[in-house]
Short mmCIF file of C-alpha atoms in Angstrom, two decimals:
data_model
loop_
_atom_site.label_atom_id
_atom_site.label_comp_id
_atom_site.label_asym_id
_atom_site.label_seq_id
_atom_site.Cartn_x
_atom_site.Cartn_y
_atom_site.Cartn_z
CA UNK A 1 32.11 -2.95 23.02
CA UNK A 2 32.67 -3.25 19.20
CA UNK A 3 29.21 -2.49 17.63
CA UNK A 4 28.84 -5.37 15.24
CA UNK A 5 30.05 -7.95 17.73
CA UNK A 6 27.11 -6.49 19.95
CA UNK A 7 25.14 -7.21 17.11
CA UNK A 8 26.36 -11.33 16.14
CA UNK A 9 25.69 -11.75 20.00
CA UNK A 10 22.09 -10.35 19.30
CA UNK A 11 21.82 -12.08 16.32
CA UNK A 12 22.97 -15.25 17.97
CA UNK A 13 20.12 -14.98 20.00
CA UNK A 14 17.44 -14.72 17.34
CA UNK A 15 18.42 -17.98 16.03
CA UNK A 16 18.71 -19.63 19.10
CA UNK A 17 14.82 -18.51 19.69
CA UNK A 18 14.25 -19.69 16.23
CA UNK A 19 13.44 -16.40 14.92
CA UNK A 20 15.60 -17.20 11.66
CA UNK A 21 14.11 -14.43 9.25
CA UNK A 22 15.04 -11.35 12.09
CA UNK A 23 18.18 -12.35 12.66
CA UNK A 24 18.31 -12.51 8.18
CA UNK A 25 17.17 -8.97 9.21
CA UNK A 26 20.08 -7.71 11.62
CA UNK A 27 23.16 -10.04 9.47
CA UNK A 28 21.95 -7.64 6.38
CA UNK A 29 21.84 -4.32 8.40
CA UNK A 30 25.43 -5.26 9.69
CA UNK A 31 26.98 -6.44 6.71
CA UNK A 32 25.80 -3.18 4.21
CA UNK A 33 26.42 -1.13 7.64
CA UNK A 34 29.84 -2.66 7.38
CA UNK A 35 30.66 -2.04 3.69
CA UNK A 36 29.42 1.22 4.10
CA UNK A 37 32.66 1.58 6.46
CA UNK A 38 35.42 -0.36 4.73
CA UNK A 39 34.56 2.39 1.06
CA UNK A 40 34.75 4.86 3.29
CA UNK A 41 37.70 4.23 4.99
CA UNK A 42 36.41 3.97 8.33
CA UNK A 43 37.72 0.93 9.25
CA UNK A 44 36.13 -2.49 10.13
CA UNK A 45 35.70 -2.11 13.86
CA UNK A 46 32.92 0.56 15.85
CA UNK A 47 32.93 1.20 18.89
CA UNK A 48 29.50 1.68 20.76
CA UNK A 49 30.17 4.80 21.82
CA UNK A 50 31.25 6.46 18.11
CA UNK A 51 27.78 5.25 16.77
CA UNK A 52 25.74 8.89 16.04
CA UNK A 53 23.79 10.54 14.22
CA UNK A 54 26.42 11.63 11.34
CA UNK A 55 27.23 8.72 10.83
CA UNK A 56 24.29 6.85 10.16
CA UNK A 57 23.05 10.04 7.99
CA UNK A 58 25.78 9.16 5.49
CA UNK A 59 24.97 5.49 6.07
CA UNK A 60 21.71 6.67 4.56
CA UNK A 61 22.91 8.41 1.86
CA UNK A 62 25.11 5.82 0.92
CA UNK A 63 22.26 3.65 0.44
CA UNK A 64 19.62 5.92 -1.26
CA UNK A 65 22.04 7.35 -3.44
CA UNK A 66 25.46 4.61 -3.85
CA UNK A 67 22.83 1.67 -3.52
CA UNK A 68 19.60 3.38 -5.36
CA UNK A 69 17.75 1.38 -2.56
CA UNK A 70 14.02 2.81 -2.12
CA UNK A 71 13.27 4.65 1.28
CA UNK A 72 11.51 1.71 2.29
CA UNK A 73 14.43 -0.47 2.09
CA UNK A 74 16.64 1.69 3.75
CA UNK A 75 13.96 2.14 6.65
CA UNK A 76 14.25 -2.09 6.51
CA UNK A 77 18.18 -1.81 6.67
CA UNK A 78 17.98 1.04 9.91
CA UNK A 79 15.38 -0.50 11.75
CA UNK A 80 17.34 -3.80 13.11
CA UNK A 81 20.54 -1.22 13.35
CA UNK A 82 18.11 1.20 15.92
CA UNK A 83 17.05 -1.63 17.85
CA UNK A 84 20.17 -3.23 18.75
CA UNK A 85 21.77 0.08 19.53
CA UNK A 86 18.41 0.78 21.66
CA UNK A 87 19.12 -2.27 23.64
CA UNK A 88 23.04 -1.66 24.25
CA UNK A 89 21.70 1.71 25.43
CA UNK A 90 19.11 -0.37 28.06
CA UNK A 91 21.61 -2.76 29.11
CA UNK A 92 24.22 0.53 30.18
CA UNK A 93 27.34 -0.34 27.72
CA UNK A 94 26.79 3.32 26.07
CA UNK A 95 25.00 6.28 26.47
CA UNK A 96 21.74 7.56 24.18
CA UNK A 97 23.23 9.73 21.40
CA UNK A 98 20.35 9.37 19.83
CA UNK A 99 21.93 8.65 16.40
CA UNK A 100 18.43 7.36 14.14
CA UNK A 101 16.62 10.69 15.09
CA UNK A 102 17.26 12.01 12.25
CA UNK A 103 16.95 9.14 9.35
CA UNK A 104 13.85 8.09 8.06
CA UNK A 105 12.84 4.61 9.49
CA UNK A 106 9.01 4.15 9.30
CA UNK A 107 6.75 2.65 6.47
CA UNK A 108 5.76 4.45 3.28
CA UNK A 109 2.92 2.85 2.27
CA UNK A 110 2.93 0.45 -0.80
CA UNK A 111 1.46 -0.16 -3.69
CA UNK A 112 -1.96 -2.23 -3.58
CA UNK A 113 -1.06 -5.64 -4.02
CA UNK A 114 -4.64 -7.84 -3.80
CA UNK A 115 -6.73 -9.42 -6.80
CA UNK A 116 -10.11 -7.83 -7.59
CA UNK A 117 -12.55 -10.97 -8.54
CA UNK A 118 -12.17 -10.54 -12.44
CA UNK A 119 -8.16 -10.73 -12.01
CA UNK A 120 -8.22 -14.01 -9.64
CA UNK A 121 -11.17 -15.49 -12.17
CA UNK A 122 -8.57 -14.82 -15.11
CA UNK A 123 -5.62 -16.61 -12.83
CA UNK A 124 -7.83 -19.52 -11.86
CA UNK A 125 -9.16 -20.02 -15.52
CA UNK A 126 -5.44 -19.89 -17.36
CA UNK A 127 -4.38 -23.52 -18.93
CA UNK A 128 -1.34 -24.55 -17.34
CA UNK A 129 -1.36 -28.22 -18.28
CA UNK A 130 2.03 -27.57 -20.36
CA UNK A 131 4.04 -26.52 -16.93
CA UNK A 132 3.85 -28.41 -14.21
CA UNK A 133 5.61 -25.31 -12.21
CA UNK A 134 3.35 -22.80 -13.23
CA UNK A 135 0.27 -24.78 -11.96
CA UNK A 136 1.82 -25.65 -8.86
CA UNK A 137 2.37 -21.46 -8.10
CA UNK A 138 -0.95 -21.03 -9.02
CA UNK A 139 -2.52 -24.10 -6.93
CA UNK A 140 -0.08 -23.06 -4.02
CA UNK A 141 -1.54 -19.31 -4.27
CA UNK A 142 -4.91 -20.63 -4.15
CA UNK A 143 -4.37 -22.61 -0.89
CA UNK A 144 -3.63 -19.73 0.87
CA UNK A 145 -5.98 -17.64 -0.60
CA UNK A 146 -8.42 -20.65 1.05
CA UNK A 147 -6.87 -20.80 3.83
CA UNK A 148 -8.15 -17.67 4.91
CA UNK A 149 -4.59 -15.48 3.44
CA UNK A 150 -2.19 -17.98 5.21
CA UNK A 151 1.44 -16.50 4.54
CA UNK A 152 3.70 -18.42 2.12
CA UNK A 153 5.86 -19.43 4.95
CA UNK A 154 3.38 -21.23 6.97
CA UNK A 155 1.89 -22.78 4.16
CA UNK A 156 5.24 -23.72 3.21
CA UNK A 157 5.83 -25.37 6.94
CA UNK A 158 2.69 -26.77 6.90
CA UNK A 159 2.25 -30.25 8.37
CA UNK A 160 0.16 -33.26 7.92
CA UNK A 161 -0.11 -33.12 12.04
CA UNK A 162 -1.84 -29.81 11.94
CA UNK A 163 -4.39 -31.11 10.20
CA UNK A 164 -7.23 -32.93 12.41
CA UNK A 165 -11.15 -33.55 12.42
CA UNK A 166 -11.48 -31.31 9.16
CA UNK A 167 -9.31 -28.05 10.20
CA UNK A 168 -5.87 -26.92 10.39
CA UNK A 169 -4.46 -25.75 13.33
CA UNK A 170 -1.19 -24.03 12.73
CA UNK A 171 0.68 -21.25 14.86
CA UNK A 172 1.45 -18.41 13.00
CA UNK A 173 5.37 -17.69 12.14
CA UNK A 174 5.07 -13.94 12.46
CA UNK A 175 3.30 -13.96 15.60
CA UNK A 176 3.61 -16.82 17.35
CA UNK A 177 -0.96 -16.34 17.41
CA UNK A 178 -2.83 -20.07 17.02
CA UNK A 179 -5.04 -20.18 13.91
CA UNK A 180 -7.47 -22.54 12.73
CA UNK A 181 -9.16 -22.79 9.44
CA UNK A 182 -11.70 -25.54 7.84
CA UNK A 183 -10.53 -27.51 5.19
CA UNK A 184 -13.03 -26.95 1.96
CA UNK A 185 -13.32 -29.38 -0.93
CA UNK A 186 -10.99 -27.59 -3.50
CA UNK A 187 -7.88 -27.10 -0.62
CA UNK A 188 -8.25 -31.11 0.29
CA UNK A 189 -8.24 -31.64 -3.61
CA UNK A 190 -4.77 -29.46 -4.00
CA UNK A 191 -3.11 -31.19 -1.04
CA UNK A 192 -3.82 -34.44 -2.33
CA UNK A 193 -2.33 -33.37 -5.63
CA UNK A 194 1.18 -32.52 -4.02
CA UNK A 195 1.02 -33.86 -1.22
CA UNK A 196 4.30 -36.68 -1.13
CA UNK A 197 3.23 -40.18 0.75
CA UNK A 198 5.06 -40.49 3.87
CA UNK A 199 6.57 -37.02 4.04
CA UNK A 200 5.49 -35.50 7.15
CA UNK A 201 5.38 -32.05 5.03
CA UNK A 202 2.04 -31.33 3.52
CA UNK A 203 3.67 -29.68 0.19
CA UNK A 204 7.36 -30.27 -1.10
CA UNK A 205 8.24 -26.60 -0.74
CA UNK A 206 10.87 -27.49 2.43
CA UNK A 207 12.49 -30.55 3.81
CA UNK A 208 11.41 -32.52 7.28
CA UNK A 209 13.80 -29.75 9.19
CA UNK A 210 13.23 -26.41 9.35
CA UNK A 211 16.23 -25.47 7.25
CA UNK A 212 16.15 -21.51 5.87
CA UNK A 213 17.93 -21.88 3.28
CA UNK A 214 15.72 -24.23 1.44
CA UNK A 215 12.82 -21.94 2.63
CA UNK A 216 14.61 -19.09 0.64
CA UNK A 217 15.12 -20.85 -2.44
CA UNK A 218 11.16 -22.32 -2.41
CA UNK A 219 10.04 -18.38 -1.67
CA UNK A 220 12.11 -17.00 -4.62
CA UNK A 221 10.50 -20.09 -6.93
CA UNK A 222 7.53 -19.45 -6.10
CA UNK A 223 7.65 -15.74 -6.74
CA UNK A 224 8.98 -16.19 -9.63
CA UNK A 225 6.69 -18.05 -10.79
CA UNK A 226 3.70 -15.76 -9.88
CA UNK A 227 5.50 -13.40 -11.70
CA UNK A 228 5.36 -15.32 -14.70
CA UNK A 229 1.75 -16.33 -14.20
CA UNK A 230 1.03 -12.47 -14.10
CA UNK A 231 2.07 -11.73 -16.72
CA UNK A 232 0.48 -14.78 -18.52
CA UNK A 233 -2.88 -13.43 -17.11
CA UNK A 234 -2.63 -9.28 -17.78
CA UNK A 235 -2.64 -8.54 -14.14
CA UNK A 236 -1.18 -4.80 -13.77
CA UNK A 237 1.08 -4.75 -10.94
CA UNK A 238 2.10 -8.17 -10.71
CA UNK A 239 1.92 -11.30 -7.91
CA UNK A 240 3.78 -11.48 -5.28
CA UNK A 241 3.78 -14.20 -2.26
CA UNK A 242 1.45 -11.88 -0.45
CA UNK A 243 -0.82 -11.35 -2.94
CA UNK A 244 -3.52 -14.08 -1.84
CA UNK A 245 -3.41 -12.79 1.80
CA UNK A 246 -4.54 -9.23 0.72
CA UNK A 247 -6.41 -10.42 -1.52
CA UNK A 248 -8.60 -12.61 0.18
CA UNK A 249 -8.62 -9.76 3.20
CA UNK A 250 -10.13 -7.46 0.12
CA UNK A 251 -12.81 -10.33 -0.55
CA UNK A 252 -13.51 -10.31 2.83
CA UNK A 253 -14.31 -6.84 3.41
CA UNK A 254 -16.36 -6.79 0.01
CA UNK A 255 -18.47 -9.24 0.97
CA UNK A 256 -19.11 -7.40 4.76
CA UNK A 257 -17.13 -9.63 6.88
CA UNK A 258 -16.53 -7.48 9.99
CA UNK A 259 -12.65 -6.68 10.60
CA UNK A 260 -13.08 -8.61 14.07
CA UNK A 261 -12.94 -11.59 12.46
CA UNK A 262 -11.20 -10.56 9.44
CA UNK A 263 -8.12 -9.59 11.76
CA UNK A 264 -8.54 -13.20 14.26
CA UNK A 265 -8.39 -15.51 10.94
CA UNK A 266 -5.02 -13.39 9.53
CA UNK A 267 -3.89 -13.80 13.32
CA UNK A 268 -3.05 -10.21 13.78
CA UNK A 269 -2.18 -8.96 17.20
CA UNK A 270 -3.99 -5.56 16.84
CA UNK A 271 -7.02 -3.90 14.31
CA UNK A 272 -4.62 -1.68 13.09
CA UNK A 273 -2.55 -4.04 11.85
CA UNK A 274 -5.87 -5.44 9.74
CA UNK A 275 -6.60 -1.65 8.49
CA UNK A 276 -3.24 -1.78 6.99
CA UNK A 277 -4.00 -4.40 4.43
CA UNK A 278 -7.33 -2.59 3.67
CA UNK A 279 -6.37 0.65 3.29
CA UNK A 280 -5.94 0.76 -0.78
CA UNK A 281 -9.93 -0.94 -0.56
CA UNK A 282 -11.42 1.57 1.82
CA UNK A 283 -9.47 4.30 -1.05
CA UNK A 284 -11.55 2.38 -3.53
CA UNK A 285 -14.11 2.13 -2.11
CA UNK A 286 -14.59 6.08 -1.41
CA UNK A 287 -13.64 6.92 -4.57
CA UNK A 288 -16.37 4.53 -6.16
CA UNK A 289 -19.02 6.65 -4.18
CA UNK A 290 -17.26 10.00 -4.48
CA UNK A 291 -17.18 9.21 -8.58
CA UNK A 292 -21.21 8.35 -8.35
CA UNK A 293 -21.98 11.89 -6.77
CA UNK A 294 -19.48 13.76 -9.56
CA UNK A 295 -21.50 11.77 -12.17
CA UNK A 296 -24.93 12.30 -10.84
CA UNK A 297 -24.30 16.31 -10.12
CA UNK A 298 -22.63 16.18 -13.60
CA UNK A 299 -25.38 15.08 -16.02
CA UNK A 300 -27.63 17.08 -14.09
CA UNK A 301 -25.39 19.66 -14.87
CA UNK A 302 -24.77 19.17 -18.08
CA UNK A 303 -28.53 18.54 -18.86
CA UNK A 304 -29.43 21.92 -17.44
CA UNK A 305 -26.97 23.68 -15.74
CA UNK A 306 -25.10 24.48 -19.42
CA UNK A 307 -27.76 25.14 -21.31
CA UNK A 308 -29.16 27.68 -18.82
CA UNK A 309 -25.80 29.32 -18.29
CA UNK A 310 -25.78 29.42 -22.39
CA UNK A 311 -29.71 31.05 -22.00
CA UNK A 312 -28.41 33.40 -19.13
CA UNK A 313 -25.63 34.96 -20.98
CA UNK A 314 -27.16 35.53 -24.12
CA UNK A 315 -30.28 36.93 -22.86
CA UNK A 316 -27.52 38.90 -20.64
CA UNK A 317 -25.77 40.70 -23.13
CA UNK A 318 -28.80 41.20 -25.23
CA UNK A 319 -30.73 42.90 -22.78
CA UNK A 320 -26.79 45.05 -22.13
CA UNK A 321 -26.50 45.69 -25.67
CA UNK A 322 -30.18 46.56 -25.95
CA UNK A 323 -30.24 49.01 -22.74
CA UNK A 324 -26.62 50.67 -24.39
CA UNK A 325 -28.52 51.29 -28.08
CA UNK A 326 -31.42 53.26 -25.85
CA UNK A 327 -28.34 55.12 -23.62
CA UNK A 328 -26.42 56.45 -26.01
CA UNK A 329 -29.48 57.43 -28.25
CA UNK A 330 -30.91 59.39 -25.30
CA UNK A 331 -27.31 60.92 -24.75
CA UNK A 332 -27.69 62.00 -28.72
CA UNK A 333 -30.27 63.85 -28.30
CA UNK A 334 -29.66 65.63 -25.32
CA UNK A 335 -26.16 66.87 -25.57
CA UNK A 336 -25.83 66.54 -28.91
CA UNK A 337 -28.88 67.76 -30.56
CA UNK A 338 -28.08 70.86 -32.50
CA UNK A 339 -30.50 74.73 -33.69
CA UNK A 340 -28.66 76.76 -35.74
CA UNK A 341 -25.56 76.28 -34.17
CA UNK A 342 -26.59 76.22 -30.74
CA UNK A 343 -27.29 73.52 -28.10
CA UNK A 344 -30.96 72.73 -27.31
CA UNK A 345 -31.34 73.53 -23.60
CA UNK A 346 -33.48 70.98 -21.84
CA UNK A 347 -34.79 70.57 -18.40
CA UNK A 348 -33.84 67.82 -16.40
CA UNK A 349 -36.30 65.62 -14.87
CA UNK A 350 -37.21 66.29 -11.25
CA UNK A 351 -36.19 63.63 -9.28
CA UNK A 352 -37.99 62.00 -7.39
CA UNK A 353 -38.44 61.73 -3.15
CA UNK A 354 -37.46 58.61 -1.87
CA UNK A 355 -40.46 57.56 0.61
CA UNK A 356 -39.85 56.68 3.51
CA UNK A 357 -41.52 54.53 6.45
#
C-alpha cells in the first residue's frame, strides 16, 4: 500500500471526527515529504515497505538545511509521519523497520511566553482609541487571561449557549475536557462590547459554522495584532495567542495557587503538562533566591573578606621580608665573616632534644 494514500485515509478519519487541526498537521507533513521526494527525483509514490531510516534522515536534512526550519518544526513534521507509520505497522500492513529511530521527534524547550505584572499593566494602559483592531485584540487577550487562560481556539468558538448562571461551561477543543469558568465584571463588559445581537457566537471571530479556514484567518489576525501591541508596549519577545494562557498560569503560581487547581482550570489531563508551563517561572524563582544568597554573602565578602585578605597578605609579606633579612644577616656573620683572610669558625648550636610522652 502507498504511504501517502494511507495518510490520506487517516486525514479523512480525523476530519470526520472533527479534529481539523490534527488533520492539517498530517496534511502538511505528507505534502512536505512528497515535495522532498519530487525534488530528489524519487517519484511521487512511496510504498510502505520502502519507508526506512535513510529516507527519513535525508528528509530531516532537507527540512533543516534547505527549508531552514527549526528543530522543533522539523519534529512537528516527523511526528505525524511516525504516527501514521506506527498505525500501519499495528494493522499489519508492513514490517516495522524503525525508520524514525535516528531522527528527532522530541520537543525542545522554547522561550518564555508569559508576561510579568509590569508588562501586563503596560499592555492594559495603552491608549488604543485610534485603532479598533488593536483594541479588540487586547480585549480578547485580556478576556482569555481572565477566563483562566482560555486558549484562543476556545475563545473564538465560544457560544452564547455556553454561558449560563454566571458561568462559562465549555469543552476544551484540544482534549475534550469539560471546563467551568466564573464570569467576572470585566469579562461581561468585553462580551457586551463585541457581541453582535442575534449571533450565536460570543465574539465576531469565526462564523456560526465550524469552518476551519475562518479560524485560521482569525488566528493570523490575532497574532499579527498581538505582535504590534507588543512593539507599542515595549514587551520583549513579543506576544502570541498562547501568551495569555502562559501569563495566567504564571500569575496564579505567584499567588500560590496549588498546581492541581491550575491544572484543573486549564483543562490539562495531567499535572506534568502544567509543570511545562511553570518551568520557566520555576527557573526564574530559583534564580531569584540564588541571587539573593549571592548578593548577601557577596556584600559580606566585600565588607570584611576583601579588607581582611589585603591586611593578611600585607602582614604575611612584611613578616616574610623581615625574616629573610634576618636570615641573610646571620648567614653573612656565620659564613662570610673574615679575619686575616681566614673564615671565623663558630660552633653550631646544639640540637634540642625532642621530648617524648
